[in-house]
């Protein structure tokens, strides 16, 4: 069985003695590869490679760094099929969805190409008499990224392209569940001309994560994963003086108003709830119906739509939804559906009996739809990360908003309406970082930034986009005057001001 | 003896049962007031007042919030004399220096007046077909500031004016050594029209600080003080999910090159080393002479200049330097001078015997000058915060830079030269956040941001200026489309991209 | 009779031999002052004063220039009553409206206070190896403004405060119909600390305008007035190498959709059509009703509202609308009403017989309302600049938009609706520079920029706000490297690129 | 003989009856092709094609427009050899220089790729109570470019890639002397996916130019060429209501200070004076020596360097300089050298007798060096656009600056020095738009903007970079509020302000 290893200083690295872990093909339901789990020493060698590559990379003009990203984008487009096949083989999502993921990732590479524009500082002439001042945004040094299984191409592409065009060098620890596509990305980056050591991958588990956090060389960590881990990494990383941005869980609500275009909303909700099996931090697992008429209509139309949804292996054309990622995750999600029934929610559509003839061992769970879900229930409170959509009914927009604001998470949300005032009222006040109006997955485009509120993000700065640039650079402010020949100036003991 | 109390919800608050602490007039050498030390309950009442004031203040248009800052600036200018008298009476700095401090603080108020410009978000049309997206920078809610004794007017003005024009409400805990001028500022803010509860002051010690950190209502903390406290507040604050910026200590080096205008450099160094008795985080306590010729000349000319420097009460016109802030601090600084002698540095000028006839009990220490100071010595390593300047001699600019980069702190630094290339080389590479070229105290002006590197600042974002705006606001990104009447759209299960 | 003169180099200037012109009090219906009309020589002396003041003013740090604007704002607020009395005495608008005008002007002064932020250039490190580049926005030198009668305080305040904080010196030629309030502003600017010569006023007519255009010293002209003059000044000014922005006429349409809040729309339209007697370039003289039901309702409710509108001297509290500005303008507007009747429009409300008992000689015209107006009619095509509102009826939003886009002017427009999609469709496509959604007078706030499209503005850059800064400054781009000692570099004959 | 035709609506267009003009290979000294000269009707058909393509192109999201530029960049790099061969075959410059030109052009394409970032507008929440306002930068429609012979690839790439990513459609009229490489670029753009009609080329002469200026459809013109034509196009274009930026001639001075690294300066000057035969608007034809010692040294070393410079066909590897572009231009430049001798300048090196054995009929003129040139001489005043460098001697930096500021042109300039203060003094005060410090050709990089001062540029906005975006877009400002259900608001007759 093939072992997926590390990529350090431009070379594939494999330690035959390393611990390993199986990697599944979730449609087949069997482990098809294994992944090496880096030791502390392996992580340290990756950090050392990044540290060694930093001085020369720092001096490379931003426009030259960006040019490598131009070539990298081209390679990603040329090898998209190969890359998406790797994503689907380990994650399970349908190929068209893998392509959507990749395209979003490519958009982040495009943004990284803007580096010369993004790194401009502010220049002020005459802040005092003949004194000028300007800011520079300098790279931090070695930075690290830790990324989740659900977007093995996209989330790494949120991080390292931007970090490296800013002049940093990078150590990436991707998810051990889906390592192959991420590794392939890095091979392409080398092919695009990225110097050895600028980008390194270590596969691994907690030992690798700890080695990154504990390293005094690592200046910053970007993390995407679950909230408990995000919080832990944030707290520990901050305590070691690193800058950390740690993105955690979500429970995104869509609110459907009585004036909404219901067919449109149902179509949007189907994709947002069940696409990628709900394994997205921007998925919509809760729809809040304003009024029972809306609730009844949604229940009926979503149930009808679920009957049309095609579940099966991601590699088969025409399927809408593939399997869950691992057997453990399959059991966990199924357990939530059981709990929902036990807690009294109405299970309108039950996907638990779904069997796929062409893939009988796969981790397939059909789409599930609950109605009359209440805030106290487990299926409402927890992030399920599976194909389970809950309808909650409320009497007014204010009530819907109170519900959302009371939830632990504040990642994304969406309002379906035709009314300008409702949209403004909702987007202004809701305590959520990414808000859609008739857009079910309001993932900001690559030239804006991604960030939730409340316990969905720990840190000051959002991911990618303009905030990403700030996160991966350190401000330096220079104040300069030149002496006039022959002019003697007397000492100034008072605090200088530009009065 | 007058007790300086708190200011909560627009009212002076005094608890007769509260613990108190003496406040000295350092020129007189006696306690002239005492300051109340807030209990946890008092701090909580201030936080509650700020929380209650938030909703209405958040809705107030930024231009109206800014207009209050316009009026506040005007009041600060009209009452400058009264305010500076309070600064000098408790801190000891000479009145002209207090005025310099105030002027810098007013500049921060001016920057706060730019709020409508500063709060602009980015708007993108057609991020996808007929889909628009924009960012908003929304206030955080209740934020807190904790400020040091050395700039009782300026450092608070770095924080709360910007925080409140961004729509936040504020609780300020100023230094218990110099409370009166800070309190006076807040009275002026009320007079300028700031609604009750938007800005609150609690005087206090560790109990008050802990109450701020422990409050789940407080969303963010800005701190300026020593590095150990800064680090502790940063770590604890982050662990409670707050955003924190914590500015700590400094040991700023000035480098003098052989081509520098020496008279200019000496004048600049005198002010930077001895102004405000060295009690500034941007003071220059170390001058690095490149070459012995420069070292000899500096020692000679600085010694000569010290003879001309007038030490005495801050209230007497013509004095250059006043007393240290407290008897304890006086003893601490004097101890450092003793240690320097003991460790083998050459004490060129000894200020320890300075006695002021008109103020015999004041905490006066004359300016001290050491030569041949070595990196291992205590007076080199520690932040003394007193009128003690050390000359270190090196052989080259690279050697000077290695010295600076090896130090724990990275707040400010300065190069004296006429050479364009030396300036560019130094400013580019030195690991310090604020860099001067022939500017001894490169404190960024109010429309840039203040922030050190290394252990001088904990957090991603610098203080005041553009970074301050980002610190005091939370990004929200909205993505919006409107349905076309009668158009049915089919479900999209793949991840949406703008391809 | 008092003669309003010029203000040159900090002094009032009057030439007893100059030509003069009467200035009316339109409520009294008599000339109460006369205004001097500057000769070419007088204009040249003002230009010379501005030229002489430029070098020192250019060197003054932007923060110091801005501080004068802070003081100026304060004086404007303190003397508001006196200033508004002058506006009403010469223009006729009601005092509360004069105060609204002044407040908008003060907002432009506030924006000018942001100068240090606004003048920041862009700084790029390493555009090539060890090569840095940055932009500076330098002042132009002497610039001129030519302003109309309808906003004698606001429109001058759009121009010169921003021009002077950018480092320019200024010659202003205000309207000869309303000179006194403008002159008073300039006295206040001197009182605020503006150095002599930085701002100069010449009153005058075409001779003065020609002298400004013909001067090789004047670098730029900002003009606001009618389209024929705007076009002429633009063409002539450009031909002499000046930069020119020339704002001309308007015919702003409001579109009312069937779903609009009609009472709200009617209230908004009353103010927008009749406020300041319609003498505003952002007034709404045309309302486009989508559907006859809307048209009928508007005709009825507007007619009812007109009966409640109080017409009379601007100095009498409670009046909604004052007189027209001059007898000539009164006759012109009345002639348009006659023409509308003759051309077959339905005159729903006829204001031609309005007589004011307390001011029988004033130039009062009551509010007029036409229905069933057609595009071919004179009252539709021409800018009337009087209290005449025309209802045009169409069958759809697209039809309304076609009408607007076919008109010569493209200054402002507004849509009344509740529908998000209608608003997005309208604002995206309409060929108008300033667009309101349920905002009848979408005058951009001072921190945005004012500019129409089509024949409403000649020039690339809009007035005030960010565009104003660009108009009043000239970009300079510096590219800098420093030679490395001892390094010999060989000649490069090929075109340099940062590859 | 091949006739180079037009490219309209995605198709090559040739009119067999059209007027034509020969195109030379300047190294061979013979006409090798001819170029069609478009009739007014042909130009109008190109404009019509652009107009027809506009609506759909305008709706295309900026990120999709930019993606075509990503592909176009890739094609330019893949076909660089073929493209450079075409440049050299018609312009004569050496191949390595053609590659340098192309690389700069590619950098402008890279900048165009940033479109989504560059087109962001400013969004303001709560400009008044519940009122929001934002700006959009919308495309103009059909815009035109007119470009010169000296950079047949680069200057067109300054214009149309940025114009089209902003959503405009384009008609380009390149130089009739060097049409083939420009045409090839457009073929590549089509191959990259640019829709038909978005970019059109018409070759031609004054008739074509007039047709562009006279068209009411064309909204804007970018021109690069000589000052008399620039001025004429600016004046005529402005008079027809177009926005115009017209870049004209130059006479760029380099100033060499006594402290400069002379070898470095000489190397830099050789390339800047003789590269591309001096046919660059950023060439350095005048070097100002500060002090006779500098003057003597420059004369000696430049003369020595000229002996090493290899002149010959651009296609032969190793050559530094090729022929002049046409026989007429050869005669004109030679005439200037004759005039310089006649007017009394010292001709240190005479290139007039240069003969190239391998290319005896080519338009080769050897590098010429004049010393002791005076301001009154023709060779000082006029833009020669040939390989002729003049040394002027002055006594001080101020004298050098007075000389530069007295010249008609203000395109570029450069100072050679090691002194920080000299650099700051020079760059601050010199009346030139693009300033180098030890950088002989301070052409701003693509992410800054290109623009001279004085008679080197007519218009407000510079070419390419951030200014290019502003030039190719029109600001629209939207102000929006939504009515609150059931809330009645009364009419406001006074002018609205956000007080």
Coordinates of C-alpha atoms in Angstrom, one line a residue, chain A residues 341-489:
Chain A
X341 CA -35.6 11.3 16.3
X342 CA -35.2 10.5 20.0
X343 CA -35.4 14.1 21.0
X344 CA -38.7 14.5 19.2
X345 CA -38.0 16.3 15.9
X346 CA -40.0 15.2 12.9
X347 CA -37.8 13.2 10.5
X348 CA -39.5 14.1 7.2
X349 CA -36.9 12.3 5.1
X350 CA -34.8 9.5 6.5
X351 CA -31.5 8.8 4.6
X352 CA -30.3 6.2 7.0
X353 CA -31.3 3.2 4.8
X354 CA -29.7 4.5 1.7
X355 CA -27.8 1.7 -0.1
X356 CA -25.8 2.3 -3.3
X357 CA -25.8 -0.7 -5.5
X358 CA -22.6 0.1 -7.4
X359 CA -20.8 0.9 -4.1
X360 CA -22.2 -1.3 -1.4
X361 CA -19.3 -0.8 1.1
X362 CA -19.2 3.0 0.8
X363 CA -19.9 5.4 3.6
X364 CA -23.1 6.6 2.1
X365 CA -25.9 8.3 4.1
X366 CA -28.9 9.6 2.2
X367 CA -30.0 13.2 2.7
X368 CA -32.0 13.6 5.9
X369 CA -34.6 16.3 6.6
X370 CA -36.0 17.2 10.0
X371 CA -38.9 19.6 10.7
X372 CA -40.0 21.1 14.0
X373 CA -36.5 21.2 15.3
X374 CA -36.1 23.1 18.6
X375 CA -33.1 25.1 19.9
X376 CA -32.5 22.7 22.8
X377 CA -32.0 19.6 20.6
X378 CA -28.6 18.1 20.0
X379 CA -29.1 18.2 16.2
X380 CA -29.7 22.0 16.5
X381 CA -26.8 22.8 18.9
X382 CA -24.0 20.7 17.4
X383 CA -22.2 21.0 14.1
X384 CA -23.1 17.7 12.5
X385 CA -21.1 18.0 9.3
X386 CA -23.3 15.6 7.5
X387 CA -26.3 15.6 5.1
X388 CA -28.9 16.6 7.7
X389 CA -31.1 19.7 7.3
X390 CA -33.3 21.0 10.1
X391 CA -36.3 23.2 9.7
X392 CA -36.9 25.5 12.7
X393 CA -40.1 27.6 12.7
X394 CA -40.4 31.1 14.1
X395 CA -42.9 33.9 13.9
X396 CA -40.9 36.9 12.8
X397 CA -37.6 38.0 11.4
X398 CA -36.6 39.4 14.9
X399 CA -37.2 36.0 16.4
X400 CA -35.1 34.3 13.7
X401 CA -32.3 36.8 14.4
X402 CA -32.5 36.2 18.1
X403 CA -32.1 32.5 17.5
X404 CA -29.0 33.0 15.3
X405 CA -27.4 35.4 17.7
X406 CA -28.0 33.0 20.6
X407 CA -26.0 30.2 19.0
X408 CA -22.4 29.6 19.9
X409 CA -21.2 30.0 16.3
X410 CA -21.3 33.0 14.0
X411 CA -19.7 31.9 10.8
X412 CA -22.2 32.4 8.0
X413 CA -25.9 33.0 7.5
X414 CA -28.3 33.9 4.7
X415 CA -31.7 35.6 4.3
X416 CA -34.1 34.8 1.5
X417 CA -36.3 37.8 0.7
X418 CA -37.2 40.3 -1.9
X419 CA -37.4 43.2 0.5
X420 CA -34.6 45.8 0.6
X421 CA -35.3 46.8 4.1
X422 CA -35.4 43.3 5.5
X423 CA -32.0 42.7 3.9
X424 CA -30.5 45.8 5.4
X425 CA -31.9 45.2 8.8
X426 CA -30.7 41.6 8.9
X427 CA -27.2 42.2 7.4
X428 CA -26.6 45.1 9.7
X429 CA -27.5 43.6 13.0
X430 CA -26.9 39.9 12.8
X431 CA -23.9 38.7 14.8
X432 CA -22.4 36.6 12.1
X433 CA -19.3 37.4 10.0
X434 CA -20.4 36.3 6.5
X435 CA -23.9 37.2 5.5
X436 CA -25.8 36.3 2.3
X437 CA -28.9 37.9 0.9
X438 CA -30.4 35.3 -1.4
X439 CA -26.9 33.7 -1.6
X440 CA -26.9 30.5 0.4
X441 CA -23.2 30.0 0.8
X442 CA -21.9 33.6 1.3
X443 CA -18.2 32.5 1.1
X444 CA -16.4 35.8 0.4
X445 CA -14.6 35.9 -2.9
X446 CA -10.9 35.7 -2.8
X447 CA -10.4 39.4 -2.9
X448 CA -12.5 39.8 0.2
X449 CA -11.7 38.0 3.4
X450 CA -13.2 35.0 5.1
X451 CA -14.0 35.1 8.8
X452 CA -16.7 34.2 11.2
X453 CA -17.7 35.8 14.5
X454 CA -18.1 34.5 18.0
X455 CA -16.6 31.0 18.5
X456 CA -16.2 30.4 14.7
X457 CA -12.9 32.4 14.6
X458 CA -10.2 33.1 17.1
X459 CA -8.0 36.1 16.2
X460 CA -8.3 39.7 15.0
X461 CA -7.8 39.1 11.3
X462 CA -9.8 37.0 8.9
X463 CA -8.4 34.5 6.4
X464 CA -7.2 35.3 2.9
X465 CA -8.0 38.4 1.0
X466 CA -6.9 41.8 2.4
X467 CA -6.9 40.5 6.0
X468 CA -4.6 37.6 4.9
X469 CA -2.1 40.1 3.7
X470 CA -2.1 41.8 7.1
X471 CA -1.9 38.5 8.9
X472 CA 1.2 37.4 7.0
X473 CA 3.1 40.7 7.3
X474 CA 4.4 42.9 10.0
X475 CA 4.1 46.6 9.9
X476 CA 7.3 48.7 10.1
X477 CA 7.1 52.5 10.2
X478 CA 10.0 54.6 9.1
X479 CA 10.4 58.3 10.0
X480 CA 13.1 60.1 8.1
X481 CA 14.7 63.5 7.9
X482 CA 18.0 64.5 6.4
X483 CA 20.2 67.1 8.1
X484 CA 20.7 70.4 6.3
X485 CA 24.5 70.9 5.9
X486 CA 25.8 73.4 8.3
X487 CA 22.6 73.8 10.2
X488 CA 23.0 73.4 13.9
X489 CA 19.9 72.4 15.8

